[in-house]
């Protein structure tokens, strides 16, 4: 059976030692997030994850969701009870403003505990995850009346939410969507069409489900310029605000998927359902992208979360599995063989996952902190800088952490050998669940194109230049520190490769856009390596400072942190040169072959 233990110590190290959360006490909500409070919340989230959410993860995968003849959907056994405990704990509204029933705490704290919960049960946590995205969209673009009507019940989890974009004939190219909206005299709209791949589209864990639906108002312009966003509840709220008349929305089928079996991924049919415009007509993508950007950070979190759970199981197995002898002589002479943890190649796999997980966690929490600053800081320039960094980081975080999340789930499965391929140990579920994160909320190839095609040049390159300067300044400021020279040397080399690749795009992609497309995925991963390398350099500095101050019982933790960081710099960071070489090979060979020759 699989195991899981929330990495609370790792989280607290990043929040306190690396990011210095206490320095942001001037931001709304942060003063309440004292070190003791944050640790208590993390500890309670760990307990919920380990004792409530995780025990129904494997059974949820095996049972899946079932659809009745009337279109109703039943979630796996134990999911409803687990969700109720999550809901009653107030976890859904942790970072939502108090005015709508939330606790107003930092988004970075919400992100930190969200990792534990997704590691414990990714399928179950998608139900509140989609709800949180819908809450974000309504908060930004909803009318005051819509906020009053929907947000309190969504924040307390009695109602959940979804996002409805994809149709059978269009996914990435939303300009092709056909779902239509017909205006009514009372100001509402009649929504008709079909949406597919709708996560948490129908289930029996909430009194109502609030669907956010992209549709085209009759007579609207073609393409993405004519798309609007609508609130379409499963039950229309009555005069008392409680669910009343059933709306014309139903689940036509549950998708049969490779993984995330415990989440009801539905085909949703809209048959003249009553919908309410959110935001302005024909500006639906603006509103939806608030939800999409939040969802993309959440999906990046899923990549990390599954990799962490898979790693913990692989490390445990490697310490227990007896097979073969150490190349340097027996390490367990009293036994017939040594545990496989003694073998360098097993350690290579485990340290690769560990180094990416710890660096990726710091990247995730740093990005979440930028979101807090962008939305809560009083200084306009500070908000703008943070918003620039958040926009730049989002496609990198989503694309890199989910690509690596799947790779590392497979790598962890490989540690088990044949035992990883059978279902007994649960490693198959981690691999299958991790795979979807590379696809939904914008497939990773699209994330790479967004990074190269939009984010690099946005505002004259203001964001990328600011981040390059921040990393370069770190290297320069710490150049004289001998204890950090190893880290800054490798980081500077990676930064040089990234800057050179960026310059190559500027020189070769404007006249020949295929060069940008051909190198975009390599560029996204090159950027990810440098940003995670920057996080490792900052963690190394924090670890060195902790040791110098007298670490006490934390000393083994901090020394292991430095070992893992050195591994990242020695064995993973040099990949920047490979990525740069691929980018600079251009698109000519890639585009030379005729389509029918493939």
Coordinates of C-alpha atoms in Angstrom, one line a residue:
X1 CA 0.0 0.0 0.0
X2 CA 1.3 3.5 -0.7
X3 CA 2.4 5.9 2.0
X4 CA 2.4 9.7 2.3
X5 CA 3.7 12.2 4.9
X6 CA 3.3 16.0 4.3
X7 CA 6.7 17.7 4.0
X8 CA 5.9 20.4 6.6
X9 CA 9.6 21.0 7.5
X10 CA 10.4 21.6 3.8
X11 CA 7.5 24.1 3.5
X12 CA 8.5 26.0 6.6
X13 CA 12.1 26.3 5.5
X14 CA 11.0 27.9 2.2
X15 CA 8.5 30.2 3.8
X16 CA 10.6 31.4 6.7
X17 CA 14.3 30.9 5.8
X18 CA 14.2 31.5 2.1
X19 CA 11.2 33.8 1.3
X20 CA 11.2 35.6 4.7
X21 CA 7.4 35.7 5.0
X22 CA 7.6 38.0 8.0
X23 CA 9.0 40.7 5.8
X24 CA 5.6 41.1 4.2
X25 CA 3.6 41.9 7.3
X26 CA 2.6 45.2 5.7
X27 CA 0.4 43.4 3.2
X28 CA -3.2 42.7 4.1
X29 CA -3.7 39.3 5.7
X30 CA 0.0 38.7 6.3
X31 CA 0.1 40.2 9.8
X32 CA -2.2 37.4 10.9
X33 CA 0.1 34.8 9.3
X34 CA 2.6 34.7 12.1
X35 CA 5.3 32.0 12.0
X36 CA 3.4 30.0 14.8
X37 CA 0.1 30.4 13.0
X38 CA 1.5 29.3 9.7
X39 CA 3.1 26.3 11.2
X40 CA -0.1 25.4 13.0
X41 CA -2.1 25.7 9.8
X42 CA 0.4 23.6 7.9
X43 CA 0.3 20.9 10.6
X44 CA -3.5 20.7 10.6
X45 CA -3.4 20.5 6.8
X46 CA -0.9 17.7 7.0
X47 CA -3.1 15.8 9.4
X48 CA -6.2 16.2 7.2
X49 CA -4.1 15.1 4.1
X50 CA -2.5 12.1 5.8
X51 CA -5.5 10.9 7.8
X52 CA -8.6 11.8 5.8
X53 CA -7.7 12.5 2.1
X54 CA -5.0 10.0 1.5
X55 CA -6.8 6.9 2.8
X56 CA -9.5 7.2 0.1
X57 CA -7.1 8.0 -2.8
X58 CA -6.3 4.4 -3.9
X59 CA -9.9 3.2 -3.4
X60 CA -11.1 6.2 -5.3
X61 CA -8.9 5.4 -8.2
X62 CA -10.1 1.8 -8.2
X63 CA -13.8 2.6 -7.9
X64 CA -14.1 5.8 -10.0
X65 CA -17.3 7.8 -10.5
X66 CA -20.6 6.3 -11.6
X67 CA -23.4 8.0 -13.6
X68 CA -27.0 7.2 -13.1
X69 CA -29.6 7.0 -15.9
X70 CA -30.9 10.4 -14.9
X71 CA -27.5 12.0 -15.4
X72 CA -26.6 12.1 -11.7
X73 CA -23.1 11.3 -10.7
X74 CA -21.9 9.5 -7.6
X75 CA -18.3 10.0 -6.4
X76 CA -16.3 7.1 -4.9
X77 CA -17.0 5.8 -1.4
X78 CA -15.5 8.0 1.2
X79 CA -15.1 11.1 -1.0
X80 CA -18.2 12.9 0.3
X81 CA -17.2 12.4 3.9
X82 CA -13.6 13.6 3.2
X83 CA -14.8 16.6 1.3
X84 CA -17.2 17.5 4.1
X85 CA -14.3 17.5 6.6
X86 CA -12.3 19.6 4.2
X87 CA -15.2 22.0 3.8
X88 CA -16.0 22.3 7.4
X89 CA -12.4 23.1 8.2
X90 CA -12.7 26.3 6.1
X91 CA -9.9 25.3 3.8
X92 CA -11.7 26.4 0.6
X93 CA -11.8 30.0 1.8
X94 CA -8.3 30.2 3.3
X95 CA -7.2 33.1 1.1
X96 CA -10.6 34.5 0.1
X97 CA -11.5 38.0 1.4
X98 CA -13.3 37.9 4.7
X99 CA -16.2 39.9 3.2
X100 CA -17.3 36.8 1.4
X101 CA -16.7 34.3 4.2
X102 CA -13.1 33.6 3.7
X103 CA -10.2 34.0 6.1
X104 CA -8.2 36.5 4.0
X105 CA -4.9 34.8 4.7
X106 CA -2.0 34.9 2.1
X107 CA -2.4 33.0 -1.2
X108 CA 1.1 31.6 -0.6
X109 CA -0.2 29.8 2.5
X110 CA -3.1 28.4 0.6
X111 CA -0.7 27.2 -2.1
X112 CA 1.6 25.6 0.5
X113 CA -1.1 23.5 2.1
X114 CA -2.7 22.8 -1.3
X115 CA 0.4 20.8 -2.2
X116 CA -0.2 18.4 0.7
X117 CA -3.8 17.9 -0.2
X118 CA -3.1 17.3 -3.9
X119 CA -0.4 14.8 -3.0
X120 CA -2.8 13.0 -0.8
X121 CA -5.7 12.9 -3.2
X122 CA -5.4 14.8 -6.5
X123 CA -8.8 13.6 -7.8
X124 CA -10.7 14.7 -4.8
X125 CA -8.9 18.1 -4.5
X126 CA -9.9 19.0 -8.1
X127 CA -13.5 19.6 -6.9
X128 CA -12.6 22.5 -4.6
X129 CA -9.7 23.5 -6.9
X130 CA -12.1 24.3 -9.7
X131 CA -14.4 26.1 -7.2
X132 CA -11.5 28.3 -6.2
X133 CA -10.8 29.3 -9.8
X134 CA -14.5 30.1 -10.3
X135 CA -14.4 32.2 -7.1
X136 CA -11.4 34.1 -8.4
X137 CA -13.2 34.9 -11.7
X138 CA -16.4 36.1 -9.9
X139 CA -14.4 38.2 -7.4
X140 CA -12.7 40.1 -10.3
X141 CA -15.4 40.3 -12.9
X142 CA -18.7 39.6 -11.2
X143 CA -21.3 42.3 -10.3
X144 CA -21.9 43.1 -6.6
X145 CA -25.2 41.1 -6.8
X146 CA -23.4 38.1 -8.3
X147 CA -20.8 38.2 -5.6
X148 CA -23.4 38.3 -2.9
X149 CA -25.5 35.5 -4.4
X150 CA -22.8 33.0 -5.3
X151 CA -19.6 33.6 -3.3
X152 CA -20.5 32.9 0.3
X153 CA -21.9 29.4 -0.6
X154 CA -19.0 28.7 -2.9
X155 CA -16.5 29.8 -0.2
X156 CA -18.0 27.5 2.4
X157 CA -18.2 24.7 -0.1
X158 CA -21.9 24.0 0.0
X159 CA -21.8 25.0 -3.7
X160 CA -18.9 24.1 -6.0
X161 CA -17.8 25.5 -9.3
X162 CA -16.5 24.6 -12.7
X163 CA -15.0 26.1 -15.9
X164 CA -16.5 25.2 -19.3
X165 CA -14.3 26.0 -22.2
X166 CA -13.7 23.0 -24.4
X167 CA -16.1 21.7 -27.1
X168 CA -15.7 18.5 -29.2
X169 CA -14.3 20.5 -32.2
X170 CA -12.3 23.1 -30.3
X171 CA -9.9 23.1 -27.4
X172 CA -6.9 25.4 -27.8
X173 CA -8.6 27.5 -30.5
X174 CA -11.6 28.9 -28.5
X175 CA -12.5 31.2 -31.4
X176 CA -14.2 28.1 -33.0
X177 CA -16.6 27.5 -30.2
X178 CA -20.3 27.1 -31.1
X179 CA -22.1 27.3 -27.7
X180 CA -24.6 30.1 -28.2
X181 CA -26.3 32.6 -25.8
X182 CA -29.7 34.2 -26.7
X183 CA -30.6 37.3 -24.8
X184 CA -33.9 37.3 -22.8
X185 CA -36.1 40.2 -21.8
X186 CA -35.3 39.8 -18.1
X187 CA -31.5 40.3 -18.8
X188 CA -30.7 36.6 -18.6
X189 CA -29.6 34.4 -21.6
X190 CA -30.5 31.0 -22.9
X191 CA -27.4 28.9 -23.2
X192 CA -27.3 26.0 -25.7
X193 CA -24.4 23.8 -26.6
X194 CA -22.1 21.0 -25.5
X195 CA -18.9 21.1 -23.5
X196 CA -16.5 18.3 -22.9
X197 CA -13.7 17.4 -20.5
X198 CA -15.4 19.3 -17.7
X199 CA -13.7 18.4 -14.4
X200 CA -16.1 18.1 -11.5
X201 CA -19.0 18.8 -13.9
X202 CA -21.5 16.8 -11.9
X203 CA -21.3 15.1 -8.5
X204 CA -23.2 14.5 -5.3
X205 CA -21.0 16.3 -2.8
X206 CA -22.6 19.8 -3.1
X207 CA -26.1 21.3 -3.0
X208 CA -25.4 23.2 -6.2
X209 CA -22.8 23.5 -8.9
X210 CA -22.0 26.9 -10.5
X211 CA -20.8 26.5 -14.0
X212 CA -18.8 29.3 -15.7
X213 CA -19.5 28.8 -19.4
X214 CA -18.0 30.4 -22.5
X215 CA -20.5 31.1 -25.2
X216 CA -21.2 33.4 -28.1
X217 CA -24.1 35.9 -28.0
X218 CA -26.2 35.9 -31.1
X219 CA -24.8 38.4 -33.6
X220 CA -21.4 38.6 -31.8
X221 CA -18.2 38.9 -33.9
X222 CA -16.5 35.7 -35.0
X223 CA -13.4 34.4 -33.3
X224 CA -12.2 35.1 -29.8
X225 CA -13.5 38.7 -30.0
X226 CA -17.1 37.5 -29.8
X227 CA -16.9 35.3 -26.7
X228 CA -18.7 36.0 -23.5
X229 CA -18.7 34.3 -20.0
X230 CA -21.8 33.2 -18.2
X231 CA -22.8 31.9 -14.8
X232 CA -25.0 28.9 -15.3
X233 CA -26.0 27.2 -12.0
X234 CA -27.2 23.6 -11.9
X235 CA -30.1 24.9 -9.8
X236 CA -31.3 28.5 -10.1
X237 CA -31.2 30.3 -6.8
X238 CA -34.6 31.1 -5.4
X239 CA -35.7 34.3 -3.6
X240 CA -34.1 33.0 -0.4
X241 CA -30.8 32.3 -2.1
X242 CA -31.2 28.5 -1.8
X243 CA -31.2 26.1 -4.8
X244 CA -34.7 26.2 -6.5
X245 CA -35.6 25.3 -10.0
X246 CA -33.4 22.8 -11.9
X247 CA -31.6 24.5 -14.8
X248 CA -31.3 23.1 -18.3
X249 CA -27.8 21.7 -17.8
X250 CA -27.0 18.0 -17.5
X251 CA -24.2 15.5 -17.6
X252 CA -24.4 13.5 -20.8
X253 CA -21.5 11.1 -20.0
X254 CA -18.5 10.6 -17.8
X255 CA -15.2 10.5 -19.8
X256 CA -13.3 7.3 -19.5
X257 CA -9.8 8.4 -18.6
X258 CA -6.3 7.2 -18.1
X259 CA -6.2 8.6 -14.5
X260 CA -7.9 10.9 -12.0
X261 CA -10.7 8.3 -11.8
X262 CA -12.1 9.8 -8.7
X263 CA -12.9 13.1 -10.4
X264 CA -16.0 13.3 -12.5
X265 CA -14.8 14.5 -15.9
X266 CA -18.1 15.1 -17.8
X267 CA -19.7 15.9 -21.1
X268 CA -22.0 18.7 -20.2
X269 CA -25.1 19.5 -22.2
X270 CA -26.7 22.9 -22.1
X271 CA -30.3 22.9 -23.4
X272 CA -31.6 26.5 -23.3
X273 CA -30.2 26.8 -19.8
X274 CA -30.6 30.1 -18.0
X275 CA -27.3 31.9 -17.8
X276 CA -26.2 35.3 -16.4
X277 CA -23.5 37.4 -18.1
X278 CA -20.4 37.9 -16.0
X279 CA -18.3 40.9 -17.0
X280 CA -18.9 42.7 -20.3
X281 CA -20.3 41.3 -23.5
X282 CA -17.6 39.8 -25.8
X283 CA -15.0 40.1 -23.1
X284 CA -15.4 36.5 -21.8
X285 CA -11.8 35.5 -22.3
X286 CA -10.6 38.4 -20.1
X287 CA -12.8 37.0 -17.3
X288 CA -12.0 33.4 -18.0
X289 CA -8.3 34.0 -18.0
X290 CA -8.4 35.1 -14.3
X291 CA -9.7 31.5 -13.7
X292 CA -7.3 30.0 -16.2
X293 CA -4.2 31.6 -14.7
X294 CA -5.2 30.5 -11.2
X295 CA -5.9 27.0 -12.5
X296 CA -2.5 26.9 -14.3
X297 CA -0.7 27.6 -11.0
X298 CA -2.9 24.9 -9.4
X299 CA -1.9 22.4 -12.1
X300 CA 1.8 23.2 -11.7
X301 CA 1.2 22.4 -8.0
X302 CA -0.3 19.1 -9.0
X303 CA 2.8 18.2 -11.0
X304 CA 4.9 18.8 -7.8
X305 CA 2.4 17.1 -5.6
X306 CA 2.2 13.8 -7.5
X307 CA 6.0 13.7 -7.9
X308 CA 6.4 14.2 -4.1
X309 CA 4.0 11.4 -3.3
X310 CA 5.7 9.1 -5.8
X311 CA 9.2 10.0 -4.5
X312 CA 8.3 9.3 -0.9
X313 CA 7.1 5.8 -1.9
X314 CA 10.1 5.1 -4.0
X315 CA 12.6 6.2 -1.3
X316 CA 10.8 4.0 1.3
X317 CA 10.9 1.0 -1.1
X318 CA 14.6 1.6 -1.9
X319 CA 15.5 1.5 1.8
X320 CA 13.4 -1.7 2.3
X321 CA 14.0 -3.7 -0.9
X322 CA 16.9 -6.2 -0.5
X323 CA 18.6 -6.9 -3.9
X324 CA 22.3 -7.3 -5.0
X325 CA 25.4 -6.0 -3.3
X326 CA 27.0 -2.6 -3.2
X327 CA 29.7 -2.0 -5.8
X328 CA 32.0 -1.0 -3.0
X329 CA 31.4 -4.0 -0.8
X330 CA 28.5 -5.3 1.3
X331 CA 26.7 -2.7 3.4
X332 CA 24.5 -5.2 5.2
X333 CA 26.9 -8.2 5.7
X334 CA 24.4 -9.8 8.1
X335 CA 21.9 -10.1 5.2
X336 CA 22.0 -12.0 1.9
X337 CA 21.9 -8.8 0.0
X338 CA 21.9 -5.0 0.4
X339 CA 19.0 -2.6 0.2
X340 CA 18.9 -1.1 -3.3
X341 CA 19.4 2.4 -1.8
X342 CA 23.2 1.6 -1.9
X343 CA 23.3 1.5 -5.7
X344 CA 24.4 4.7 -7.4
X345 CA 21.8 4.5 -10.1
X346 CA 19.0 4.2 -7.6
X347 CA 20.4 7.3 -5.8
X348 CA 20.6 9.1 -9.1
X349 CA 16.9 8.6 -9.7
X350 CA 15.9 9.5 -6.1
X351 CA 18.1 12.6 -5.9
X352 CA 16.9 13.8 -9.3
X353 CA 13.3 13.7 -8.1
X354 CA 14.2 15.1 -4.6
X355 CA 16.2 18.0 -6.1
X356 CA 13.5 18.9 -8.5
X357 CA 10.8 18.6 -5.9
X358 CA 12.5 20.8 -3.3
X359 CA 13.6 23.4 -5.9
X360 CA 10.1 23.3 -7.6
X361 CA 8.4 23.8 -4.2
X362 CA 10.5 27.0 -3.7
X363 CA 9.6 28.1 -7.2
X364 CA 5.9 27.5 -6.6
X365 CA 5.8 29.3 -3.3
X366 CA 7.9 32.2 -4.7
X367 CA 5.4 32.5 -7.6
X368 CA 2.4 32.4 -5.2
X369 CA 4.0 35.2 -3.2
X370 CA 4.2 37.3 -6.3
X371 CA 0.5 36.9 -6.6
X372 CA 0.0 38.1 -3.1
X373 CA 2.2 41.2 -3.7
X374 CA 0.5 41.9 -7.0
X375 CA -3.0 41.9 -5.4
X376 CA -2.3 43.3 -1.9
X377 CA 0.6 45.7 -2.0
X378 CA -0.2 49.4 -1.7
X379 CA 2.8 50.6 -3.8
X380 CA 1.9 50.6 -7.5
X381 CA 5.4 49.9 -8.8
X382 CA 5.7 47.0 -6.4
X383 CA 2.4 45.6 -7.6
X384 CA 3.4 46.0 -11.2
X385 CA 6.8 44.2 -10.8
X386 CA 5.1 41.3 -9.0
X387 CA 2.4 41.1 -11.6
X388 CA 5.0 41.0 -14.4
X389 CA 6.9 38.2 -12.6
X390 CA 3.7 36.3 -12.0
X391 CA 2.7 36.5 -15.7
X392 CA 6.2 35.4 -16.8
X393 CA 6.4 32.6 -14.3
X394 CA 3.0 31.0 -14.8
X395 CA 3.6 29.2 -18.1
X396 CA 7.1 28.1 -16.9
X397 CA 5.7 26.8 -13.6
X398 CA 2.8 25.0 -15.3
X399 CA 4.8 23.5 -18.1
X400 CA 8.0 22.5 -16.3
X401 CA 6.6 21.2 -13.1
X402 CA 4.0 19.1 -14.8
X403 CA 6.5 17.7 -17.4
X404 CA 8.9 16.9 -14.6
X405 CA 6.0 15.6 -12.4
X406 CA 5.2 12.9 -14.9
X407 CA 8.8 12.1 -15.7
X408 CA 9.5 11.7 -12.0
X409 CA 6.4 9.6 -11.3
X410 CA 7.7 7.3 -14.0
X411 CA 11.2 7.4 -12.5
X412 CA 9.9 6.6 -9.1
X413 CA 7.9 3.7 -10.5
X414 CA 11.1 2.4 -12.1
X415 CA 12.8 2.2 -8.7
X416 CA 10.3 -0.6 -8.0
X417 CA 11.2 -2.6 -11.1
X418 CA 8.4 -5.1 -11.9
X419 CA 6.7 -4.3 -8.6
X420 CA 6.1 -0.8 -9.9
X421 CA 4.2 -2.0 -12.9
X422 CA 1.6 -4.1 -11.0
X423 CA -1.2 -2.3 -9.1
X424 CA -0.3 -3.7 -5.6
X425 CA 2.1 -0.8 -4.7
X426 CA 0.0 2.0 -6.2
X427 CA 2.8 3.5 -8.3
X428 CA 0.7 3.1 -11.5
X429 CA -1.8 5.6 -10.1
X430 CA 0.8 8.3 -9.6
X431 CA 2.0 7.9 -13.2
X432 CA -1.6 7.9 -14.6
X433 CA -2.7 10.8 -12.5
X434 CA 0.4 12.9 -13.3
X435 CA -0.1 12.5 -17.1
X436 CA -3.2 14.8 -17.2
X437 CA -1.4 17.8 -15.7
X438 CA 0.7 18.1 -18.8
X439 CA -2.5 18.4 -20.9
X440 CA -5.3 20.4 -19.2
X441 CA -5.4 24.1 -18.6
X442 CA -3.4 24.6 -21.8
X443 CA -1.2 21.7 -23.0
X444 CA 2.4 22.3 -22.3
X445 CA 3.3 23.0 -25.9
X446 CA 0.9 25.9 -25.7
X447 CA 2.5 27.1 -22.4
X448 CA 5.9 27.2 -24.2
X449 CA 4.4 29.2 -27.1
X450 CA 2.8 31.6 -24.7
X451 CA 6.1 32.1 -23.0
X452 CA 8.1 32.7 -26.2
X453 CA 5.4 34.4 -28.3
X454 CA 3.8 36.6 -25.7
X455 CA 5.5 36.8 -22.3
X456 CA 9.0 37.5 -23.5
X457 CA 8.1 40.6 -25.5
X458 CA 5.3 41.9 -23.2
X459 CA 5.8 45.5 -22.2
X460 CA 9.0 45.7 -24.1
X461 CA 10.5 42.7 -22.2
X462 CA 10.1 44.4 -18.9
X463 CA 9.4 41.2 -16.9
X464 CA 12.2 39.0 -18.4
X465 CA 14.7 41.8 -18.0
X466 CA 13.7 42.3 -14.3
X467 CA 14.1 38.6 -13.6
X468 CA 17.4 38.4 -15.4
X469 CA 18.6 41.3 -13.3
X470 CA 17.4 39.8 -10.1
X471 CA 19.2 36.6 -10.7
X472 CA 22.3 38.3 -12.0
X473 CA 22.4 40.6 -9.0
X474 CA 22.1 37.6 -6.6
X475 CA 25.2 36.1 -8.3
X476 CA 27.1 39.3 -8.1
X477 CA 26.1 40.1 -4.6
X478 CA 27.2 36.7 -3.3
X479 CA 30.3 36.3 -5.6
X480 CA 32.7 36.9 -2.6
X481 CA 31.0 34.3 -0.4
X482 CA 33.2 31.2 -0.7
X483 CA 30.5 29.0 0.8
X484 CA 28.1 30.0 -2.1
X485 CA 30.6 30.2 -5.0
X486 CA 29.9 26.7 -6.1
X487 CA 26.2 27.6 -6.5
X488 CA 26.6 31.1 -8.0
X489 CA 29.1 29.8 -10.5
X490 CA 26.7 27.2 -11.9
X491 CA 23.7 29.5 -11.7
X492 CA 25.6 32.2 -13.6
X493 CA 26.5 29.7 -16.4
X494 CA 22.9 28.7 -16.7
X495 CA 21.8 32.4 -16.8
X496 CA 24.3 33.1 -19.5
X497 CA 22.8 30.2 -21.6
X498 CA 19.3 31.5 -21.0
X499 CA 20.3 35.1 -22.0
X500 CA 22.1 33.8 -25.1
X501 CA 19.0 31.7 -26.1
X502 CA 16.8 34.8 -25.6
X503 CA 19.0 36.9 -27.8
X504 CA 19.0 34.2 -30.4
X505 CA 15.2 34.4 -30.6
X506 CA 15.4 38.1 -30.9
X507 CA 17.7 37.8 -33.9
X508 CA 16.2 34.8 -35.6
X509 CA 12.5 34.5 -34.7
X510 CA 11.1 37.8 -35.8
X511 CA 11.7 37.1 -39.5
X512 CA 11.1 33.4 -39.2
X513 CA 8.5 32.6 -36.5
X514 CA 9.0 28.8 -36.9
X515 CA 12.3 29.3 -35.2
X516 CA 10.4 30.4 -32.1
X517 CA 8.0 27.5 -32.3
X518 CA 10.7 25.0 -32.9
X519 CA 12.7 26.1 -29.8
X520 CA 9.8 27.0 -27.5
X521 CA 9.6 23.9 -25.4
X522 CA 13.4 23.8 -25.0
X523 CA 13.3 27.4 -24.0
X524 CA 10.6 26.9 -21.4
X525 CA 12.7 24.1 -19.8
X526 CA 15.9 26.1 -20.0
X527 CA 14.1 29.0 -18.2
X528 CA 12.7 26.5 -15.7
X529 CA 16.2 25.2 -15.0
X530 CA 17.6 28.6 -14.3
X531 CA 14.7 29.7 -12.1
X532 CA 14.8 26.5 -10.1
X533 CA 18.6 26.9 -10.0
X534 CA 18.0 30.4 -8.6
X535 CA 15.8 28.9 -5.9
X536 CA 18.5 26.4 -5.0
X537 CA 21.1 29.1 -4.7
X538 CA 18.8 31.0 -2.3
X539 CA 18.1 27.8 -0.4
X540 CA 21.8 27.2 -0.1
X541 CA 22.3 30.7 1.2
X542 CA 19.6 30.2 3.8
X543 CA 21.0 26.8 4.8
X544 CA 24.5 28.2 5.2
X545 CA 23.1 31.0 7.3
X546 CA 21.3 28.6 9.5
X547 CA 24.4 26.5 10.0
X548 CA 26.5 29.5 10.8
X549 CA 23.9 30.6 13.4
X550 CA 24.0 27.3 15.2
X551 CA 21.4 25.0 13.7
X552 CA 21.0 22.6 16.7
X553 CA 18.6 19.8 15.8
X554 CA 18.1 21.3 12.3
X555 CA 21.7 20.7 11.4
X556 CA 21.1 17.3 9.5
X557 CA 18.2 18.9 7.6
X558 CA 20.3 21.9 6.5
X559 CA 23.4 19.8 5.6
X560 CA 21.2 17.5 3.5
X561 CA 19.7 20.6 1.9
X562 CA 23.2 21.6 0.7
X563 CA 24.0 18.1 -0.6
X564 CA 20.7 18.0 -2.6
X565 CA 21.5 21.5 -3.9
X566 CA 25.0 20.5 -5.0
X567 CA 23.5 17.5 -6.8
X568 CA 21.1 19.8 -8.7
X569 CA 23.9 22.1 -9.8
X570 CA 26.3 19.2 -10.7
X571 CA 23.9 16.8 -12.5
X572 CA 20.9 18.8 -13.6
X573 CA 21.9 22.5 -14.2
X574 CA 24.3 21.6 -17.0
X575 CA 21.3 20.7 -19.1
X576 CA 21.0 24.4 -19.9
X577 CA 23.8 24.0 -22.5
X578 CA 21.9 21.2 -24.2
X579 CA 18.7 23.2 -24.3
X580 CA 20.5 26.2 -25.7
X581 CA 22.1 24.1 -28.5
X582 CA 18.7 22.7 -29.5
X583 CA 17.2 26.2 -29.7
X584 CA 20.0 27.5 -31.8
X585 CA 19.6 24.6 -34.3
X586 CA 16.5 26.5 -35.5
X587 CA 13.5 25.1 -37.4
X588 CA 14.9 24.3 -40.9
X589 CA 15.3 20.6 -40.4
X590 CA 12.2 20.3 -38.3
X591 CA 10.0 21.9 -41.0
X592 CA 11.7 20.4 -44.1
X593 CA 9.8 17.1 -44.4
X594 CA 6.5 17.0 -46.2
X595 CA 3.5 16.2 -44.0
X596 CA 2.7 13.0 -45.8
X597 CA 6.2 11.7 -45.1
X598 CA 5.5 11.5 -41.3

